[in-house]
Short mmCIF file of C-alpha atoms and ligand atoms in Angstrom, two decimals:
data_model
loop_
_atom_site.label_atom_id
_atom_site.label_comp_id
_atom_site.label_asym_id
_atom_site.label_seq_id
_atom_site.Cartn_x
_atom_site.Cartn_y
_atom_site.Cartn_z
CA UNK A 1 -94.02 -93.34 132.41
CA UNK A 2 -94.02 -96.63 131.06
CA UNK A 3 -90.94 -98.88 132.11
CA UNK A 4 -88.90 -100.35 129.52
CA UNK A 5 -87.36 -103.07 131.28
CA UNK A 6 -85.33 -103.57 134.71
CA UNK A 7 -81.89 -103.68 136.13
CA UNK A 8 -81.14 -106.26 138.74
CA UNK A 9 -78.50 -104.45 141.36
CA UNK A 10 -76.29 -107.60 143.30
CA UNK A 11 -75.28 -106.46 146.09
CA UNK A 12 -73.93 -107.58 150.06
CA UNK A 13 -73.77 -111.36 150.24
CA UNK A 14 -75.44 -111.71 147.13
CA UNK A 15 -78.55 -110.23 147.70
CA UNK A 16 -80.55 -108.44 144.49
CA UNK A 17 -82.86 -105.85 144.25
CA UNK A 18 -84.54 -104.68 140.59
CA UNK A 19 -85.03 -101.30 139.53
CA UNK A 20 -87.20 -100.11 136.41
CA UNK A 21 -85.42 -98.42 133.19
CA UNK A 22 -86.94 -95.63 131.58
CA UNK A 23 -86.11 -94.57 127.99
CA UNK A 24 -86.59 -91.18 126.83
CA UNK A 25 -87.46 -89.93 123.27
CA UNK A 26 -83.43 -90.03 122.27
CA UNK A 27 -80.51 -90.55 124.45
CA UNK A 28 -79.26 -92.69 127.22
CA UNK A 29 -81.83 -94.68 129.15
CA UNK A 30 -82.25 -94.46 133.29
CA UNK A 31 -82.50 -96.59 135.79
CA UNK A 32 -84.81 -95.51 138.22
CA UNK A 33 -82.76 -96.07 141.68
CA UNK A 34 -85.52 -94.04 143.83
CA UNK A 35 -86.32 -96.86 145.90
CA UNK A 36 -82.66 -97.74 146.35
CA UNK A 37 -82.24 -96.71 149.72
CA UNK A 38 -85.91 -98.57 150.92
CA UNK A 39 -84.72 -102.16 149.43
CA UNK A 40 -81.02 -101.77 150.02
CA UNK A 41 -80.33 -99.25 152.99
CA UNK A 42 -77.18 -97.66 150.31
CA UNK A 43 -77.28 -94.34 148.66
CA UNK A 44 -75.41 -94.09 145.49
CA UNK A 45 -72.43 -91.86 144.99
CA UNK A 46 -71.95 -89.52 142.42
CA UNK A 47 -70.05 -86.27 142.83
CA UNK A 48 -70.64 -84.09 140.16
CA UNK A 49 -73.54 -86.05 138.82
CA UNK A 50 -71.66 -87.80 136.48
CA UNK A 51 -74.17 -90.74 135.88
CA UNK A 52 -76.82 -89.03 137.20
CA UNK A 53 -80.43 -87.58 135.87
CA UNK A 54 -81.71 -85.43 138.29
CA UNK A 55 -85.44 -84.83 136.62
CA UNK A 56 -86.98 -85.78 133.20
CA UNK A 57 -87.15 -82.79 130.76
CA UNK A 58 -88.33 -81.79 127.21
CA UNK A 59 -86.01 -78.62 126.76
CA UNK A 60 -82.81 -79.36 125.57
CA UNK A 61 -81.13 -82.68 123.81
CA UNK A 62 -77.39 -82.96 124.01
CA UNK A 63 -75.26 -85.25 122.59
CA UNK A 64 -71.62 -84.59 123.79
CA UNK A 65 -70.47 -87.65 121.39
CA UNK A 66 -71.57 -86.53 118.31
CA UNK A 67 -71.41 -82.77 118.78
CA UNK A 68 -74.90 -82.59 118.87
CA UNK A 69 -77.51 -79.65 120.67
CA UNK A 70 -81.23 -79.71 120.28
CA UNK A 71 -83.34 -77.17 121.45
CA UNK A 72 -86.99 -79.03 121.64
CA UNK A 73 -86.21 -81.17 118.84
CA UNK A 74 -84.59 -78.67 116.20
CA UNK A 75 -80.92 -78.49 116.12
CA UNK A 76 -79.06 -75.46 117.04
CA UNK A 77 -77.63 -75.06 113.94
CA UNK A 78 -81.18 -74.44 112.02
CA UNK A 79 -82.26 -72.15 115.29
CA UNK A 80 -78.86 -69.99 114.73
CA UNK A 81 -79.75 -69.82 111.03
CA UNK A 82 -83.45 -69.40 110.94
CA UNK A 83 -84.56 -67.56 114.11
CA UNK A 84 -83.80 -64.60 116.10
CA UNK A 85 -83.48 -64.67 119.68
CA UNK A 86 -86.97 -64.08 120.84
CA UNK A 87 -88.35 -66.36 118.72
CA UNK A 88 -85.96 -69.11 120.26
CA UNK A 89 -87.01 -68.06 123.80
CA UNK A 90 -90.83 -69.04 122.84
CA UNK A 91 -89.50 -71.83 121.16
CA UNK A 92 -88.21 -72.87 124.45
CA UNK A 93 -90.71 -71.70 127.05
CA UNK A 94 -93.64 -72.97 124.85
CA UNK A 95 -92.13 -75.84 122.90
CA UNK A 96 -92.98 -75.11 119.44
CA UNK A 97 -91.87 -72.68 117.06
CA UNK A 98 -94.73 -69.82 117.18
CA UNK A 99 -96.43 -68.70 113.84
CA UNK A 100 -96.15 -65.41 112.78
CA UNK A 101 -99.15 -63.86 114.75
CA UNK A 102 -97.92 -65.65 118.09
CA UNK A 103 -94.31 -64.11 117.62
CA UNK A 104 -95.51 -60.96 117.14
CA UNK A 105 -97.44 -60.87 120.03
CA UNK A 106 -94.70 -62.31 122.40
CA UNK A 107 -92.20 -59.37 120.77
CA UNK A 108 -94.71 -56.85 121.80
CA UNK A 109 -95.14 -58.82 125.07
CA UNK A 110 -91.91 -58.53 126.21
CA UNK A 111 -91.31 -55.49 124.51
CA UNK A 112 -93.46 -53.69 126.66
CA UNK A 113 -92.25 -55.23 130.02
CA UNK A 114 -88.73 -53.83 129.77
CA UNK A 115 -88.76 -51.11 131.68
CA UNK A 116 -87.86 -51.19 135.49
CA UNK A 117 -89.56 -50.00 138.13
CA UNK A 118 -87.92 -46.75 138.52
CA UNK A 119 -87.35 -47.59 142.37
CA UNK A 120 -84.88 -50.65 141.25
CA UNK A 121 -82.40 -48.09 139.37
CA UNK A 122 -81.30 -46.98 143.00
CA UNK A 123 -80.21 -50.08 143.74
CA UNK A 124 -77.32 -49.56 142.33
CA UNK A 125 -75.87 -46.71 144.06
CA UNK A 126 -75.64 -49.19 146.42
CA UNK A 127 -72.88 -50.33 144.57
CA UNK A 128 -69.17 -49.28 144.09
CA UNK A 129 -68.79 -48.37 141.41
CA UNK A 130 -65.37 -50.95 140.68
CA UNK A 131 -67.77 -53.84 141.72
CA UNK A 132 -68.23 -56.48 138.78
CA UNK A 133 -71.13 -56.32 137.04
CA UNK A 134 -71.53 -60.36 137.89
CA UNK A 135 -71.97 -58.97 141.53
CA UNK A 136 -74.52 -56.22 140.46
CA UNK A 137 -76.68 -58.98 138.77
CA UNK A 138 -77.01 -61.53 141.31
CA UNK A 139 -78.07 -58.45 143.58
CA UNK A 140 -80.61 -56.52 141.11
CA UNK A 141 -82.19 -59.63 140.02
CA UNK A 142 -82.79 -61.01 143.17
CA UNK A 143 -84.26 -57.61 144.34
CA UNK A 144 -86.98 -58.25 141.66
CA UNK A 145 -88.91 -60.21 143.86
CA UNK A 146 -89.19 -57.13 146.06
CA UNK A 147 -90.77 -55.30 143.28
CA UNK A 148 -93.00 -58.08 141.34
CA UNK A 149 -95.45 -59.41 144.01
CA UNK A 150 -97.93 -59.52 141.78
CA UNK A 151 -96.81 -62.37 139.96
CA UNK A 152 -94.85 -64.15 142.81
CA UNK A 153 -97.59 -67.58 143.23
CA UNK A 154 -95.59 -70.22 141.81
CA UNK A 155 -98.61 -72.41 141.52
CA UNK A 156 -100.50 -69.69 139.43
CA UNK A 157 -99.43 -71.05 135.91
CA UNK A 158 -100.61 -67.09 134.55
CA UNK A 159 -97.65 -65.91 137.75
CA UNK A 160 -95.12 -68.13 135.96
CA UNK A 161 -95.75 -66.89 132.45
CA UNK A 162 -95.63 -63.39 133.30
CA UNK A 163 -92.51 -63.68 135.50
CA UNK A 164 -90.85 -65.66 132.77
CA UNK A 165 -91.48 -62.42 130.53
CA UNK A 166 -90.60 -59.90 133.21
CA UNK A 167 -87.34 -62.14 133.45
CA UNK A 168 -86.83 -62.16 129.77
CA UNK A 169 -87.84 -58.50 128.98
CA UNK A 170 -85.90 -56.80 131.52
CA UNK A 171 -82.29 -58.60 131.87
CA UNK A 172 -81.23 -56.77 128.95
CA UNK A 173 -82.45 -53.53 130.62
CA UNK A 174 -80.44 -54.88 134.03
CA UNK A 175 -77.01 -55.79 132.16
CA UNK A 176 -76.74 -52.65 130.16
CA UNK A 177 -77.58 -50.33 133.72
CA UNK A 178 -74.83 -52.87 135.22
CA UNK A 179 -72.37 -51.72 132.28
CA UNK A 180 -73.76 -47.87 132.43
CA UNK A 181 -73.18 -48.12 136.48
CA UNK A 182 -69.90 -48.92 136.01
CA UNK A 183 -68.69 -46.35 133.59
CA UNK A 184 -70.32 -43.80 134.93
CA UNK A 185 -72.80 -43.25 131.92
CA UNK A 186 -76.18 -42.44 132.20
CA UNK A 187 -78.94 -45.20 132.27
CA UNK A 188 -80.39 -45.12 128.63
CA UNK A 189 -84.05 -46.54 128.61
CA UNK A 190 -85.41 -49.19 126.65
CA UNK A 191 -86.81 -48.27 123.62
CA UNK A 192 -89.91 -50.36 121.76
CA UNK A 193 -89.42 -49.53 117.99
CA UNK A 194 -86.09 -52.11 118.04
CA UNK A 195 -85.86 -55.59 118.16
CA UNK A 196 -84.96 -57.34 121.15
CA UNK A 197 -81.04 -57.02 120.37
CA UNK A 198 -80.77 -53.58 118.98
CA UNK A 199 -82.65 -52.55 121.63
CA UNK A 200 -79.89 -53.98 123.86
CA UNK A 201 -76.83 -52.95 121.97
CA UNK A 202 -78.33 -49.02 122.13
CA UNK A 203 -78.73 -49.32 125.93
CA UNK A 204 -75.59 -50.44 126.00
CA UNK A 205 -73.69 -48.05 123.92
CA UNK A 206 -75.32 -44.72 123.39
CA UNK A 207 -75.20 -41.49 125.09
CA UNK A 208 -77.21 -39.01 125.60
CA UNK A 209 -75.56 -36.79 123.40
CA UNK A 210 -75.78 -38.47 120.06
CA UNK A 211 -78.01 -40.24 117.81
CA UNK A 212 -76.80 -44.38 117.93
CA UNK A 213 -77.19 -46.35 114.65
CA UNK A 214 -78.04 -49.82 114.54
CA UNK A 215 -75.34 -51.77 112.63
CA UNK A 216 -77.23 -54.96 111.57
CA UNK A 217 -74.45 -57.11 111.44
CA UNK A 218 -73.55 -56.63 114.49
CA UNK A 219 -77.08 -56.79 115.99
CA UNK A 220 -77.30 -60.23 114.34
CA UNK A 221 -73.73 -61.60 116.22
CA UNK A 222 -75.45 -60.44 119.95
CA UNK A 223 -78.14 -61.94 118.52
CA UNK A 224 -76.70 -65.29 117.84
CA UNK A 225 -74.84 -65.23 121.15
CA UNK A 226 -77.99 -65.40 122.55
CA UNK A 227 -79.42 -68.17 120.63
CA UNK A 228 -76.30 -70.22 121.42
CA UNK A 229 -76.28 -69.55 124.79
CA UNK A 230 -80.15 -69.51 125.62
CA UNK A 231 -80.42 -73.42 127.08
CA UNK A 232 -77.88 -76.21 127.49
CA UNK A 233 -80.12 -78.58 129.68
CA UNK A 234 -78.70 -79.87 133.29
CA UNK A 235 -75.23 -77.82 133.26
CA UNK A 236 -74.22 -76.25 136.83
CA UNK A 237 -76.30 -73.25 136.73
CA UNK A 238 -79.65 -74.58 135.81
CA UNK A 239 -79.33 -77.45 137.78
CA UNK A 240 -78.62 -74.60 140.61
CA UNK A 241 -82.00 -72.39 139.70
CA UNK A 242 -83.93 -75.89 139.74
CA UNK A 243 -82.51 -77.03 143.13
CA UNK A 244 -83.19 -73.46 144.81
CA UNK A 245 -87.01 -73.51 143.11
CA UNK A 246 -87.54 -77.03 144.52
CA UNK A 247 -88.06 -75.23 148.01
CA UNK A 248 -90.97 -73.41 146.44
CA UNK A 249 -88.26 -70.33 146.34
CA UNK A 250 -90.07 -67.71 144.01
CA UNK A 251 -88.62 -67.52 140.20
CA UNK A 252 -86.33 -64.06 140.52
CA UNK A 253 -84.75 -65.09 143.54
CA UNK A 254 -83.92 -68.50 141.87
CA UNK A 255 -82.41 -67.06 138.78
CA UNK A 256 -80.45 -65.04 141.03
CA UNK A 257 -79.11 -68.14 142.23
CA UNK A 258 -78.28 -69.29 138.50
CA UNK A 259 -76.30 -65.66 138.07
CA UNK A 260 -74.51 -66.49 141.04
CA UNK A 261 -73.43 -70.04 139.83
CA UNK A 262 -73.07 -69.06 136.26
CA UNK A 263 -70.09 -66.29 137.38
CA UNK A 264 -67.92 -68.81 137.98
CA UNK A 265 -64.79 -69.35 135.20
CA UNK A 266 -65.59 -72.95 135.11
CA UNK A 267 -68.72 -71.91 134.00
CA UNK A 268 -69.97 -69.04 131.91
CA UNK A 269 -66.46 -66.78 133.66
CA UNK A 270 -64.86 -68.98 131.04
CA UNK A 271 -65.23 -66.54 127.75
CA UNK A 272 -63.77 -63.90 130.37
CA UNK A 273 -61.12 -65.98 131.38
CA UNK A 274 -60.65 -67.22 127.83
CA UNK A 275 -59.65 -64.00 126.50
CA UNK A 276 -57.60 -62.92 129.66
CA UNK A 277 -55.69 -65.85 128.53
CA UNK A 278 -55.53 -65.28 124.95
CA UNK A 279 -54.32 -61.59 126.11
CA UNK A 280 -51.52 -62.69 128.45
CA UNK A 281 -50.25 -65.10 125.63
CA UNK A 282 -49.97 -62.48 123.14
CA UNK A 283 -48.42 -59.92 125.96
CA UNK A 284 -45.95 -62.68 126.40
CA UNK A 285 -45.08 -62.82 122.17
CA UNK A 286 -48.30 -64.60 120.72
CA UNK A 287 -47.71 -67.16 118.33
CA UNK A 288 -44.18 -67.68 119.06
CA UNK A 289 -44.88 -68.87 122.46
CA UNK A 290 -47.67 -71.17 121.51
CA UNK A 291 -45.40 -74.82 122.41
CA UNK A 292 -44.29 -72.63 126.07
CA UNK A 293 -48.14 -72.37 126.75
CA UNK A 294 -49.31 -75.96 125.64
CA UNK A 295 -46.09 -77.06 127.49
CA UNK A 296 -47.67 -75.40 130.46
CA UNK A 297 -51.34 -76.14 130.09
CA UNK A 298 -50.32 -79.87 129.95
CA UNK A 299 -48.23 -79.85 132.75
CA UNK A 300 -49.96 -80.99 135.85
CA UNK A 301 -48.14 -79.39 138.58
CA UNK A 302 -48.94 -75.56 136.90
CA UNK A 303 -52.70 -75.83 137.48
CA UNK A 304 -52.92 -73.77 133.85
CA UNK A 305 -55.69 -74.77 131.57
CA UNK A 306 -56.70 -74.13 127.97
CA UNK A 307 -59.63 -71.86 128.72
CA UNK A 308 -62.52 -72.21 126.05
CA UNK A 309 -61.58 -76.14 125.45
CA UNK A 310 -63.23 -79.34 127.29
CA UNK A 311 -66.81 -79.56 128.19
CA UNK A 312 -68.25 -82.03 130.47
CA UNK A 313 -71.03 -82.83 128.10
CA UNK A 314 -69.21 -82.58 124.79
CA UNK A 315 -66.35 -85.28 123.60
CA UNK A 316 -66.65 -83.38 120.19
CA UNK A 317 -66.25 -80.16 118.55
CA UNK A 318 -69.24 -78.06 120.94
CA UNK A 319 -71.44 -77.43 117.42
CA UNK A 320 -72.36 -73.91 119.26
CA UNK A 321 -68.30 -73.21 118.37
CA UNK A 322 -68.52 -73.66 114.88
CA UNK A 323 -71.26 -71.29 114.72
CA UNK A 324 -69.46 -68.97 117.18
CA UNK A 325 -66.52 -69.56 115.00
CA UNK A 326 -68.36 -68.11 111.56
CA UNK A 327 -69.93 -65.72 113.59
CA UNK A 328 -66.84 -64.34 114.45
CA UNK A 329 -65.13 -64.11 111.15
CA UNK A 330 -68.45 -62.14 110.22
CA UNK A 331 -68.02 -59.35 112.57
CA UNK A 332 -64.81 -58.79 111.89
CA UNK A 333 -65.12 -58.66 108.09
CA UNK A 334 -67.56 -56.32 108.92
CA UNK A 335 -65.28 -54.34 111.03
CA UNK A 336 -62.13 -54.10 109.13
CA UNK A 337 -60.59 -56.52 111.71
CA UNK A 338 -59.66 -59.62 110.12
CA UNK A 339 -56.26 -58.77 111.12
CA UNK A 340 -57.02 -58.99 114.91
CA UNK A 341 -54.04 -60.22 116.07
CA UNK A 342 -56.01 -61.93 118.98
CA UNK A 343 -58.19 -63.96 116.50
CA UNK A 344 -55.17 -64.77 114.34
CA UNK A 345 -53.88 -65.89 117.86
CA UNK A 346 -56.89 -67.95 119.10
CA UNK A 347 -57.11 -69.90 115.06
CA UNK A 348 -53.89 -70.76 115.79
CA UNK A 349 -54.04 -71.86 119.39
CA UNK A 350 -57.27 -74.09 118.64
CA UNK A 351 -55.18 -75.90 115.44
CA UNK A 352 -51.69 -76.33 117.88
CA UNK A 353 -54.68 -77.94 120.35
CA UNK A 354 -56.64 -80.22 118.08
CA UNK A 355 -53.67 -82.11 116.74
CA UNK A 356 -51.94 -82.11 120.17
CA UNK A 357 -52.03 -85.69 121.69
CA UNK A 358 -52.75 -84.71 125.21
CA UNK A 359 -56.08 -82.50 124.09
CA UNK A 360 -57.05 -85.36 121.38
CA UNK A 361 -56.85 -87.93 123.79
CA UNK A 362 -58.60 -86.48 126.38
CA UNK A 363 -61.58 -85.58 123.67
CA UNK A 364 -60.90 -81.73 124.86
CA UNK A 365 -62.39 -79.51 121.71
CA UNK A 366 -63.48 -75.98 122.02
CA UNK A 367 -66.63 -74.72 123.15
CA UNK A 368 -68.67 -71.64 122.79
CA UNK A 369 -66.62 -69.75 124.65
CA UNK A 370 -63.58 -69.86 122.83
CA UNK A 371 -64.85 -67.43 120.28
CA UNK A 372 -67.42 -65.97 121.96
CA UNK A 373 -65.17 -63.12 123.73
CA UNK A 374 -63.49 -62.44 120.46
CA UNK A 375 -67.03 -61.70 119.18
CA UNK A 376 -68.19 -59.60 122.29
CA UNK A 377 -64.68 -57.50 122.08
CA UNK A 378 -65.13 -56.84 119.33
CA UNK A 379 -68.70 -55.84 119.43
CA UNK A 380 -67.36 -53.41 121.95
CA UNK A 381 -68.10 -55.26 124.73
CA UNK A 382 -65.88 -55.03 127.86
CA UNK A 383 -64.71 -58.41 129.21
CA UNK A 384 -66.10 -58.07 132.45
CA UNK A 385 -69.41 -57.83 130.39
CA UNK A 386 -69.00 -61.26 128.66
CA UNK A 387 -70.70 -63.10 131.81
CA UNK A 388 -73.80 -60.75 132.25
CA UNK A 389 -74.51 -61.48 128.43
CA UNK A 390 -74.11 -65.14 129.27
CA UNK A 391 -76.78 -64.45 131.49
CA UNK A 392 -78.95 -62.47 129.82
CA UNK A 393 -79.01 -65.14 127.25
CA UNK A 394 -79.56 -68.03 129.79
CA UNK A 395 -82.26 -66.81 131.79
CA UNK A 396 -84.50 -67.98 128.99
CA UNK A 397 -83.18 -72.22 129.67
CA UNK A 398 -83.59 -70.87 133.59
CA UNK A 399 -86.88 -69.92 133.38
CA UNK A 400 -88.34 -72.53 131.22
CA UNK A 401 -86.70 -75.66 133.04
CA UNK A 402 -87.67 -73.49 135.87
CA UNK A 403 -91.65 -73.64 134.76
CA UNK A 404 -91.34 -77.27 133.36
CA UNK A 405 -90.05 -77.94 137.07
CA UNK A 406 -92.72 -76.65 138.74
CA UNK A 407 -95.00 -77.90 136.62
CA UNK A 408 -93.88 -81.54 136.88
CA UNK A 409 -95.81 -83.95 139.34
CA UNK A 410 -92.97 -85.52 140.32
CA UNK A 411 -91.10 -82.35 141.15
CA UNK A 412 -89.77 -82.75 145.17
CA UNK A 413 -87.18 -80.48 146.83
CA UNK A 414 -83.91 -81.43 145.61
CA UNK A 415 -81.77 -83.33 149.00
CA UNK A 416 -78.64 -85.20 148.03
CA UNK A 417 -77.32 -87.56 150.36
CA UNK A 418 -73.83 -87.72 151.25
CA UNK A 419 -71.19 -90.71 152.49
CA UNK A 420 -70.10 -89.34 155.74
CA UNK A 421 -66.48 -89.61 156.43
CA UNK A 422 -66.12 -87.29 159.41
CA UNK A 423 -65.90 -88.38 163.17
CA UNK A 424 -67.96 -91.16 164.40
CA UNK A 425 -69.79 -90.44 167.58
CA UNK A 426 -67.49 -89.38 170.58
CA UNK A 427 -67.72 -87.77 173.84
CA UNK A 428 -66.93 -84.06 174.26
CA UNK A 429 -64.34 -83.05 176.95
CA UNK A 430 -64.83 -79.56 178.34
CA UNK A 431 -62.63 -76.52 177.10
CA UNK A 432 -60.85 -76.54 181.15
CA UNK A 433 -59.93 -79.89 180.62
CA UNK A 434 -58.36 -79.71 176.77
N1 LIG B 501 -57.06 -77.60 129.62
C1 LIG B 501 -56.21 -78.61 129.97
N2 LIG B 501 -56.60 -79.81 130.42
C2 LIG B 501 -57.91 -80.03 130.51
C3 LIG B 501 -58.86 -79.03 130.16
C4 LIG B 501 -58.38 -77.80 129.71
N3 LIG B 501 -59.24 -76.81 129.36
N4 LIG B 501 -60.11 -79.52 130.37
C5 LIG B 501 -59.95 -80.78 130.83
N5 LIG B 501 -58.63 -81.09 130.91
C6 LIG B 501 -58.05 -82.38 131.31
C7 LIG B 501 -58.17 -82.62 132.79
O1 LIG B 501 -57.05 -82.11 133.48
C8 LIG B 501 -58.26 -84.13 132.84
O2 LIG B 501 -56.98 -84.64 132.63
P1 LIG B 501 -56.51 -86.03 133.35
O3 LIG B 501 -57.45 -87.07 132.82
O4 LIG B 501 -55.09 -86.21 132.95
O5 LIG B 501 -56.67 -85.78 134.83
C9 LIG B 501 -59.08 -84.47 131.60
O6 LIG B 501 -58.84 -83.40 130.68
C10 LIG B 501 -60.57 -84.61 131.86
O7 LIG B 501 -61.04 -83.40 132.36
P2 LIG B 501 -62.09 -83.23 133.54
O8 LIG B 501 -61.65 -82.09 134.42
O9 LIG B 501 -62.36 -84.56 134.17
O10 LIG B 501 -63.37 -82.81 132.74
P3 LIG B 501 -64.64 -82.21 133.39
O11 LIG B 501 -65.76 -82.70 132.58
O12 LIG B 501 -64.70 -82.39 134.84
O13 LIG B 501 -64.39 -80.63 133.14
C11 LIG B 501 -64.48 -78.43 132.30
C12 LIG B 501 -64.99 -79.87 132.17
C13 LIG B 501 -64.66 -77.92 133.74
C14 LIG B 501 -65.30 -77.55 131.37
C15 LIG B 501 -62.98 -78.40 131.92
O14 LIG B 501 -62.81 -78.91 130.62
C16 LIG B 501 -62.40 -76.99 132.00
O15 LIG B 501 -62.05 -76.52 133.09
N6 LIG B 501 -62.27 -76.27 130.83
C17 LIG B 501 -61.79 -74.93 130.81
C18 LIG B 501 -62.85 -73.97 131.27
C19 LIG B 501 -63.92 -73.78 130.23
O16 LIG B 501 -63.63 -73.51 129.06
N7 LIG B 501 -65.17 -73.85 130.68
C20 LIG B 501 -66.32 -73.62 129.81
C21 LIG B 501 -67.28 -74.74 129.88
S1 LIG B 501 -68.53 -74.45 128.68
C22 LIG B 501 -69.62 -73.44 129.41
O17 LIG B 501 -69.77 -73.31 130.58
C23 LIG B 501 -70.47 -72.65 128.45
#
């Protein structure tokens, strides 16, 4: 990388050390601080990483600012419109759109890696049966590593590729035996004459005895779930796979690592928790108690927040909403449920928000998640589902920044510093003499 020009750092009785800045293709530049600590003997500090790039990627562009999400140059909203979700995965893994012959080969690809190896299904009698499904994933998936040896080298590009489609091809077949384990249904095997998300929906949904029919429009909403959800560069949970494949850690125990991260309702819990909330408000009179709740959420002391609204990233409407948004007006035309009371609840909720002072000041808009558990509900998905799809979706941004990781010369194992603040060095006195 070429630099673009420097940054001079003054620091402890006026001494200066320079740093190079890098620009990438779009977006903020960096300053390269590597060699901080060698010239200056301080770290930085940064909890949370607000200022700070951890690696250099070609996946994902975000601009919170402008409500804007790129997925290897294209914006989301042209993805969502033109592709289905498999073609976005390759998109994403390879970096260009494939042509017709390349996406039909990767369909078949990972339509014939779906199945599990028929040892893995007893995993889960290993499991209550009340556990969440969140809990059944980060287990299952990590267990894949105990079943996949043959494709566990991690500096064997052809190892990567096919792990990324073993990933890819089988979550869907993991989440629905999740779901099934919990209900007490029988596992329903994949099937290779559907596309990716029909092929889903029916392991999801049917039984044994009957015959389950596709309903496309519905098919096409799990699809575009997907899409949205498939990459959103550095967030919590990829920055979490990357950190635990920095050790050399092999791919399915590191997206174990991003399930475990992702479950969290600051995180992708937050369409779970979204709709809890949107529940509990209309339990407690809907509508009518709208300026109660936004009393509440704004109140400090009550630790209640607006699920489905602020975003670390985004100061703007999160564009993945609006499509979320039209997405869900879709399946519930299609339905007969335009008179969800939950939906006519969550329109009004997000219009009380956006012209509320505290939520415009503070740039909080909704994101995906707002609308994506009124989609999943009503796709018939239980709420303590809404994660594992999340997932699903996501382990396609895993595994690619993943494979760009490992892949990149510059890659080292990820080791943050700290600024200590404990004890300084003291003697110890015996437990007699305490
Ligand atoms: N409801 C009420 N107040 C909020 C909310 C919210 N949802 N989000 C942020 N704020 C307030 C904060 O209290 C803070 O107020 P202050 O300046 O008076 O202290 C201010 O807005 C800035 O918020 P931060 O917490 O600094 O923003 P941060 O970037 O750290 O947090 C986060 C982002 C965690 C997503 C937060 O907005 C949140 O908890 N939202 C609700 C959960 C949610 O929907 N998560 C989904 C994220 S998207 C995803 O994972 C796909």
């Amino acid at each position: 990388m070429q630099a673009k020009g420097k940054a001079t750092l003054e620091y402890t009785d006026g001494k200066t050390a320079e740093f190079p800045v890098f620009g990438g293709s779009i977006g903020p530049d960096v300053i390269d601080i590597r060699t901080l600590l060698g010239k200056t003997g301080m770290f930085t500090y940064d909890p949370g990483f607000l200022s700070t790039a951890s690696c250099q990627s070609a996946i994902t562009y975000i601009d919170g600012d402008e409500g804007v999400l790129l997925y290897r140059g294209y914006p989301i909203e042209q993805i969502a419109q033109h592709c289905d979700f498999l073609e976005t995965a390759y998109l994403i893994l390879n970096g260009e759109l494939p042509t017709a012959a390349e996406k039909a080969e990767f369909d078949s690809t990972v339509t014939h890696h779906t199945m599990v190896h028929e040892q893995l299904t007893r995993f889960f009698s290993g499991f209550r049966r009340d556990a969440h499904p969140m809990a059944v994933m980060v287990g299952v998936v990590g267990a894949l590593s105990a079943f996949y040896h043959d494709s566990l080298d991690i500096n064997d590009a052809n190892h990567r590729r096919v792990s990324a489609i073993r990933l890819i091809a089988k979550l869907p077949t993991i989440v629905a035996m999740s779901y099934k384990y919990t209900v007490g249904q029988p596992f329903v095997y994949p099937t290779n004459n559907l596309s990716y998300s029909a092929n889903f929906m029916r392991m999801m949904f049917s039984v044994p005895t009957e015959e389950y029919k596709v309903n496309d429009v519905l098919v096409r909403a799990l699809d575009r779930i997907l899409i949205l959800h498939a990459d959103h560069e550095q967030n919590a949970s990829t920055s979490t796979v990357r950190l635990a494949g920095s050790s050399g850690a092999n791919p399915f125990a590191c997206i174990s690592t991003g399930i475990a991260c992702l479950w969290g309702p600051a995180h992708g819990g937050a369409n779970e928790a979204c709709l809890h909330m949107l529940e509990e408000l209309q339990a407690r009179g809907g509508v009518e108690k709208l300026g109660e709740f936004i009393a509440q959420v704004k109140d400090k002391t009550s630790q209640v927040k607006l699920m489905g609204f602020g975003h670390r990233v985004y100061k703007n409407y999160d564009p993945r909403a609006k499509l979320m948004r039209e997405t869900c007006h879709e399946v519930l035309t299609e339905l007969g449920l335009h008179d969800d009371p939950l939906f006519k609840l969550a329109i009004a909720l997000e219009k009380v928000a956006l012209e509320d002072e505290y939520f415009v000041q503070r740039k909080l808009y909704p994101n995906v998640d707002f609308y994506s558990g009124i989609v999943q509900r009503a796709l018939g998905i239980p709420t303590s589902m809404f994660t594992c799809i999340f997932a699903l979706a996501r382990t396609v941004g895993w595994i690619a920044q993943w494979t760009e990781m490992i892949a990149d010369p510059e890659m080292k194992i990820g080791r943050p510093r700290q600024l200590y603040t404990g004890a300084a060095r003291r003697d110890l006195t015996p437990i007699g003499q305490r």
